[in-house]
Coordinates of C-alpha atoms in Angstrom, one line a residue:
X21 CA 22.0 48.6 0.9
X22 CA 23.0 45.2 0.1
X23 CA 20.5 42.6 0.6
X24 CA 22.1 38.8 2.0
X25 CA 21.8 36.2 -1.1
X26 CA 21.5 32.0 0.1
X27 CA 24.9 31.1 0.6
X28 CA 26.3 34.2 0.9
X29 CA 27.2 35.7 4.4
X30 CA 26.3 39.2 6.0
X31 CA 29.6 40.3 5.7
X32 CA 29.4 40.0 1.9
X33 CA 31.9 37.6 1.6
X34 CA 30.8 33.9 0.0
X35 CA 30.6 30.8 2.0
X36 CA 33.2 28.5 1.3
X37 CA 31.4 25.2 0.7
X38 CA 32.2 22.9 2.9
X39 CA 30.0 25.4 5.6
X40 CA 26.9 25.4 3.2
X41 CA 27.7 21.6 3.5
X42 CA 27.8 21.4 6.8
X43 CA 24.7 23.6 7.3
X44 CA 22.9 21.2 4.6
X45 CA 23.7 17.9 6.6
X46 CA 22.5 19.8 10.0
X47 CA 19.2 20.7 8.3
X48 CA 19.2 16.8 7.3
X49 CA 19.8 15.5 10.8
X50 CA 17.0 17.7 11.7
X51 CA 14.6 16.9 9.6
X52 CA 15.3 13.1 10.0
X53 CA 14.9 13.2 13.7
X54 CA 11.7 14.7 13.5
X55 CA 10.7 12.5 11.6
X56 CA 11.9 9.4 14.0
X57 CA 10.3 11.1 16.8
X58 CA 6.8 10.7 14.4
X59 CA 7.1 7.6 13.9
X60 CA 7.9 6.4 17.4
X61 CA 4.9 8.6 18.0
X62 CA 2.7 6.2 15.5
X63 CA 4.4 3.6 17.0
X64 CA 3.0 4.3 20.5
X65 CA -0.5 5.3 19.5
X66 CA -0.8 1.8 17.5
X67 CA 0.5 0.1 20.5
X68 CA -2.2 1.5 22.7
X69 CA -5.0 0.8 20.3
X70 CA -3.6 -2.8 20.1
X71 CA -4.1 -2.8 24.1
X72 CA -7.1 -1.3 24.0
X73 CA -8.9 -4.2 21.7
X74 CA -7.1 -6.7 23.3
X75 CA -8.9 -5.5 26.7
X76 CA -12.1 -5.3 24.6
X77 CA -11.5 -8.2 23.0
X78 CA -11.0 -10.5 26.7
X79 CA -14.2 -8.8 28.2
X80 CA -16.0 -10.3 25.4
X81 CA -14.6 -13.3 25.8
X82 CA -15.5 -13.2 29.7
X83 CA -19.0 -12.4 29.1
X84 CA -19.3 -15.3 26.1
X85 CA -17.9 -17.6 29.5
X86 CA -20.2 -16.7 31.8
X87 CA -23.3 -16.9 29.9
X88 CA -22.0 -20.2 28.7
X89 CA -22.0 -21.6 32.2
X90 CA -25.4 -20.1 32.7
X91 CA -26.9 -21.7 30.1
X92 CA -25.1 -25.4 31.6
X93 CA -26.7 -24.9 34.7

């Protein structure tokens, strides 16, 4: 029983190289999309913890306001 090798086909036959090239470059696209799709995740996640403090952030800055004009009446 023969057992497959990397870059060798089931058929027993090598690969001519410019398929193991073309399989490397695939696995390279791959890889490089997942890791776009992380970063635009990051990207995202930092955006909505910018929003969130900026909310937090103009609350405080309400209630700094109003007990401003509290305190001039």
């Amino acid at each position: 029983m023969r057992v497959a090798q990397a870059g060798a086909s089931r058929t027993g036959r090598c690969e001519p190289h410019g398929q193991i090239n073309k399989r490397r470059t695939k696995n390279e696209q791959k890889t490089n999309k997942r890791r776009t799709k992380n970063e635009q995740k990051t990207n995202k996640e930092r955006r909505k913890d910018e929003q969130k403090t900026n909310k937090r952030r103009t609350k405080d800055e309400q209630k700094t306001n109003n007990e401003r004009r509290k305190d001039e009446q």
